[in-house]
Amino acid sequence: KNHEKGSNITKFQSPNTPKQMETIITKLATKCQIPTPQDIVLNTECAYSFHSPYTTADGILVSLVDFIGFHIEAVRKGLVSNLCEDALYVRIVKRKELKVNCAEFKGEEKDEEEKVTKLGVGVDGGFQSEEEKYVTLSEYSIVAMSPKGEILVDLPYNDETKKDFPMQVSSSADAIVSHTGLVMQQDVKEWELDEEPKPVSKYCEQLEFVDNGVVINPDPSSWKCEKSGDTENLWLNLSDGFIGGGRKFWDGSGGSNGALDHFHETGDKYPLVVKLGTITADVNTADCYSYAKDEDGPVKIPNLADLLDKRGILVAAMKKTDKSLAEMEVELNSSYAFDAITEESHALIPTSGPGLQGLKNLGNSCYINSVVQVLFSGAVPELSSRYGVEANGDIFTQSLLKSNSKDAPSDLLCQTSKLACALTSGAFIRESTDFELNLEPKMFKHCVGGKHPEFKTGQQQDAQEYFEYFLESLDRAEKEAGTRIVNKADRSGDIPLSSSLFSFQTVDRIACSSDRHVKYRDSAIERTFKLPIPVKISKLDAEMPDVKRQKAEIEAATKKEEEIPNITFEDCLTEWLKVSSIDNFRWPHLQNAVHPTTVTTRLKNFPRYLAVQAQRYTVGDDWIPKKLEIKLKVKEEIDISSLKSCGPQHDEVVLNDDQEEKPTLSEDTGPAIDEGSLAQLMDMGFSMNGCMRALNKVGGSDVEAAMTWIFEHSQDPDFNDPLPTSEKSSNDGIDDSVVMSLVESLGCFTIDQVKAALKATNNAPDRAADWLFTHMDDLDSAMAALSSATTSSNANESTRNTIHLDDGDGKYILRGMISHIGKNTGSGHYVCHLKKDEKWVIFNDEKVALSKSPPLEHAYVYIFQRKDSLNKGNLAF
């Protein structure tokens, strides 16, 4: 059957007679294997493309030898590098048909009890899952195929015909078809509200009850605030029966504040309240709150039914009439920011084509979707060129897809190309909107994040952190690529790493207040420009602690846009340019004397693409992440020329590293410090520098002698200062002070491990820490691989992949942006917008549409391109 319109591959019609076909299958049957539950079986998607059993009538072919599935064109184009002889495969073809009586999908009006009341998929009160809407029809056949993709045999395989096949073939095919598939993260079907569990109030058991004769009428129409007369958002005090309105917000909106005012007016004696209208027979669903200073938040009250009974309220007879906390959280996602970012208030026109391919949300994977759309859907043409294909091009011509079939699912270059080809080619765009045609980047997600402690989970993550981690992972893969990647402009030249498109350095000008001498220090290579939000504006809410909002009372729809602070991009640049001060900076050229110092930071180069992270999120005094409610006024064209470092000036006295009069410690007089002894001393609570000084004085390993030295010298003024290092120690380009700082702050890694991490991440401390935790399970192997790669690259320095610091004019134009909706970057939802042919396009997972109001002022990450590089792509890519 050719059930998918647009299938352009015709099945090979075997010229063999039935007897010949039987002989071929019998001959190849001995090579068939039966997968165990622990084996990797790829039976839902091609390893080299997003073809699945649903996309064409040809389905996918799964090997009965190594259990890896692929589309037949991947074989015919030579991408499956390990095929060398005829073999058997099971062909899997599927289609889905809409079930009868699926009102939601047919567009019919749902009954009131079927309305969506919870932000989730496949849960009670949530959206109907795709599995509930469709029935799956499957077809199978046994295929004998040559290494070049020639079909030798193609016979139907079902309950009636399986008895005609050798047992080894049928057993293998059955096991593959019924196997759960490639081991990867399960689809997360619920977008659960990320609330901490509510504590049980410490006041509920001994709560004071005022016997004042107050009885509450069960009729909701009789409820009103005893102060203002409001009839909505009402809270009942469980001690004295007072009914008051919810909190008043700082801007004057919200409730009447009656309930909270009453609490204070009665001497803060009666702290527990319950929201009327949320009380039902299941008292656990009622919203309860404690005004007590040591709780001040939502709580559980196990004896709520007894307390309400004293006021004449029988919970068994109560029905819900008001919004619960969870429902108000769902409503919060319909606030002005959600509407502005996703453009929900506009009737958007869907669009599709090459570079306009949506991606399915796998469950909290919108951060991945947004990042890869920005990188590969046209905003960065160089990456589209390296990993994708031309618009409407043949995806199977991309050479980076070529890989051994067993390695392909974990080959980052292969999986990145697979995804990029799908986005750039338009090969998977269909007129139909059936869900099975949505691209699901499961294999890519597992390949990139499978070893990362956070990205391998199904939790929401920070898109900017994923952007950094993905580029770093891509760098490592490209360095090990050998001849798979070439410099397209000069095949004998260096191969620029993908991250070099975003790479820049900053320069610190460090000035001594004593003699005005200065020194310049380059930073590690960075890929994201972190844009600070001016503190005086961002602390708007923190200045008003007496009007702390109750989360359950938030009604974001009433928030007026003009009440949100406006901050310009220039305001943030001014904040970034501020001069910082260091009070106790030690100057070696002044015999290590301490003097106040000023530090001025500027950019060393302007990269081809500038990724700007607006630091909209901060951590409060209680260590809880908070979002800064601001509007960032960003223009589509910016000029940051003023951020460029001018370098040393003619009237400056510049101190170079080799001019600083550093004391040295020769190898003859400096004993090797035993790391086990060092760790033992640090476990006692002493600083790393102090412990190293002690061990240095006693031969390097004698813990008892070092302890004696510490007790005698712990008050020395230089006890916590770093040891003077030899010039040899800096030959590897790694700053020893950074090494010691990381060893001490992380607390669980050795000096050699930290040095290896810094070497792997171009001396960037934050990325080095991430590298260490990512490879924590097998650090020795990671360090050995790094050492081997370094040796190999040093042996062939002229052709190794490199990071080139591109530079040019400081004028940029906005090409794309990633926006976030939610309280912090680890929850909520991400979407991205890209500028295409002078029009903005919104990518909201699988939904792609022309944008009518791009949310420039709400974005989290902005991607700018240097204007002098427009229409002048880096030909090396």
Steps between C-alpha positions, in 0.01 A plus 500: 500500500613853428306662784717811520456751223836621379698176541758509222664160549362196324551157651733276303307219336699181551560297177567188704269201492337385827759219522789742452358738759463215751863403439623857555315535831608158624863580419494832687292371794804364685635853546185630667521595866228527765518824701483490877328770707843655563588533129456825311226454242417785264152408378323838502729727296781496248843550659598741220182695435161573652330241284285276713252220436241778446673737254485299174356175371856361508518532879835409653715188478631356827799265479446149637873499579575822692139624552564852360231649278544728200330622187600316185644818342758520781634167372483595133693824567775313687438651846489166684874447492516149647280315245708255299274201426139398441286497812142466624285784631148545629316781325266693733226718351236672711217747469249646743132549453277724707282318749128543485348738760811714544325834542815694590683412179194539277458854627166435665400676822585297810260447788553722802644213706753430223644854503872529568560600863859384549819589317592147400471239228339163555396579858161550659375844405782546249533491124428177317820319404569401140478132592140555606405657166633244252515129424826365351503269198827312438643297212818292502709314244829309492751655262826362364723785382846540352759745643416741216128508584376253238186318620544126445190383689202684650239267650201590722545408867192451717332239717404296195835507320752487787481119508651499148825661622788327679457514877815711545354763263154511658642505853731789412228696321247450781750611763589814299140596434395457862815654651458825695757666275814702557564563868446871552307736719128429514266760357386733773125536444422746771605854547461476876486810715838525666386576851683387810282272719291708736600455865252416773442811711643476849200699627216278376484254793495763777325774304311739725124492434289805583152387607317813375195330350607569137348245259585511128209471254586224247346710220794663310278793397490611863876525541663842496797678652398646836718805431449588134196300394696323226344172387805339334832368626372450858687337789348364823695537825486159668524645851229768515299445180589837345462518120743735328625575151830380360818705505535835331794514258765772510346667195154525664345212307397162641272450802389729781771373739224446759615157622860610557397830660275310742789271596712801597210682669443200729860499616630237256325236715292317239732399211312230304256575218330296229378625165122477471394348173784247498350280775364165383447154645872444432642753747850442365407709194406807706743792496626570852744771603690596813565868573738412786841661450681166530281338231347775282398276213269224378459218754316176560244479782416131564220585746338753264168310489468517882584871510243576228237289673522734800386780270213301354674400177451132407773427248309203352236740370738767364574553131783685338406854389834686484842450343752285681870576522580253221239651270633848568846376408356380170332839458834665572622349176232703321643823638623786289854352484379161377278663240776736395762226461286235331281760324188317620287810451572507126356284225834381366539364147675159498798472269722213392784412269879469515618668819142507629471149649344458843625258766285303741530573870612174661393625841696798635723496190399842368838636615670257259261581216557874539879471502527275194253715303717804566817316396386302196187656350675784319599757762858365486555404133845357567361229729215429258762452229731276704232273643198542273422497129365749250130582504308205349829312480554127541569442871688179428776690316631652826835327555500552877214250525733218398562277799505141617140398566571400862678830565256729318256555791784627723705674228454871573604615153257253343209591728564874466502463121186289514317776683651786298414328170140460611478870589675639191366270227127514552495126429256429782256782435156360421166657421350269760522605865476144632698471819712207381674723247635732768875460539597359838869571577525219757823353365662843484394580857646176630819534294575853623382479860531130579806552721398832653345480848227752413449484124449123508190545715148589395508821705485847350847657471662835427517560123812715527683231696397243240623733222844513668513128573395399149763721335766363733394142419506583131852640538623171647336298225639725228852475644476121478334500157814440298425533130122499546504882522695711254571866447279561197692815403847345533515124541856523631419773750392496863143396569316758712294355780130579497524687829751745348207673331390619847840515673640815655732607777487783747800700617537620858701819556628472858635826642700541823400801711851532641717565194235497223668209330261274308484152359269348243357153539305306238205288613431145397310467174130563552194432282225693677501869587326527836299821510436625856173662604555819706454406865313815605214412265502124540440520877160662462313233697776441756460855630144428614516202739182605681291431191627151425262337256322176567567279204153352506352847449702596195275615221743584227232609257444813706864603482527812287785516254585860580580395858788276386835689509652589163877451467694579185773286351730800545422506876624143524815573301575788735466259791741255330754777438518605865844506657538250785729531802719254690610616843774246571678423175858373539756656261818288445696792354454681835631207704149353527366811670120534514342807337148596387451415135251586226397258226352609167366232263465535123458267202811382318312408182155525346394145398308429182197407710440646845283293735367734770345359817273750675545422869130519580532239773667543834529311825332658801628514856316172562689338207178464303530600130287800411405664175548873458179650361640746246462604140838510330493751217720340233538639150544271203824681416756579769843661511734378776819652361557675832557162666819431302827499691749760382793305641806651671536877456825687432492679837442182706760297685395146416608204711542184299496161669870450439579844644329438831758419762353170608687293754564154367521165664753276331432133445795415723358677805130444443391150605214330317183541702308179561135556405373245750675685783370829365141372497540361853608841632228685311239267651601646836375839388822677397533689172669338204775761482576465871514120472728518198736736684512261793572193287758694301686573825497139626592307188168469321322208667542493882152590627594500869797732448289722276238528775764615745620761251144623445440552873821700522449711187125530443512865608774591250381779267583293189358170634209497251696645209586277203846351492738668255510283191779419261498632147478144376160455658349753266632342180173313448313832480287424805474752780598324824290738707193393302591136551532543876179700519304227321655218701411678823150609400392172337657293774492160329751520214880482490735759355572282195128450435430873520792574268365248249156663517644847444702371206185345350302824534757759392563609861138601569440425871120469482513263204784306663281434804223378270748277314612341827148419618400377153790249493486421870406134447819426306745786541807285439379397154399857415841630603674226302293580192577869542871429534493279192310763301746769610799287397340422166412861433848619596650250259292639217467863606467643149178314421328483836167668563536841660305783655549812292411829667317681222496878520345794323285805547290535816165541323257209522155404372258270684453160332318298767399474864395244758228600747399338825171490687512400865629578847853378432702346218453148637123505448244651263528508122739620227425625148724660241459761226715526186524779242450356152475710183429811709213323679496357849399136545402338831613142577286365784602134496310341209312821425669732250325820394558851376547730796288811537653638818846357576569531876826692481453641849437160662777283348754313709773434238558723197703394195657793313705485179777746425377724220826490305462119473151507347494316166868416558489155654812336634583277204704264717168360627 
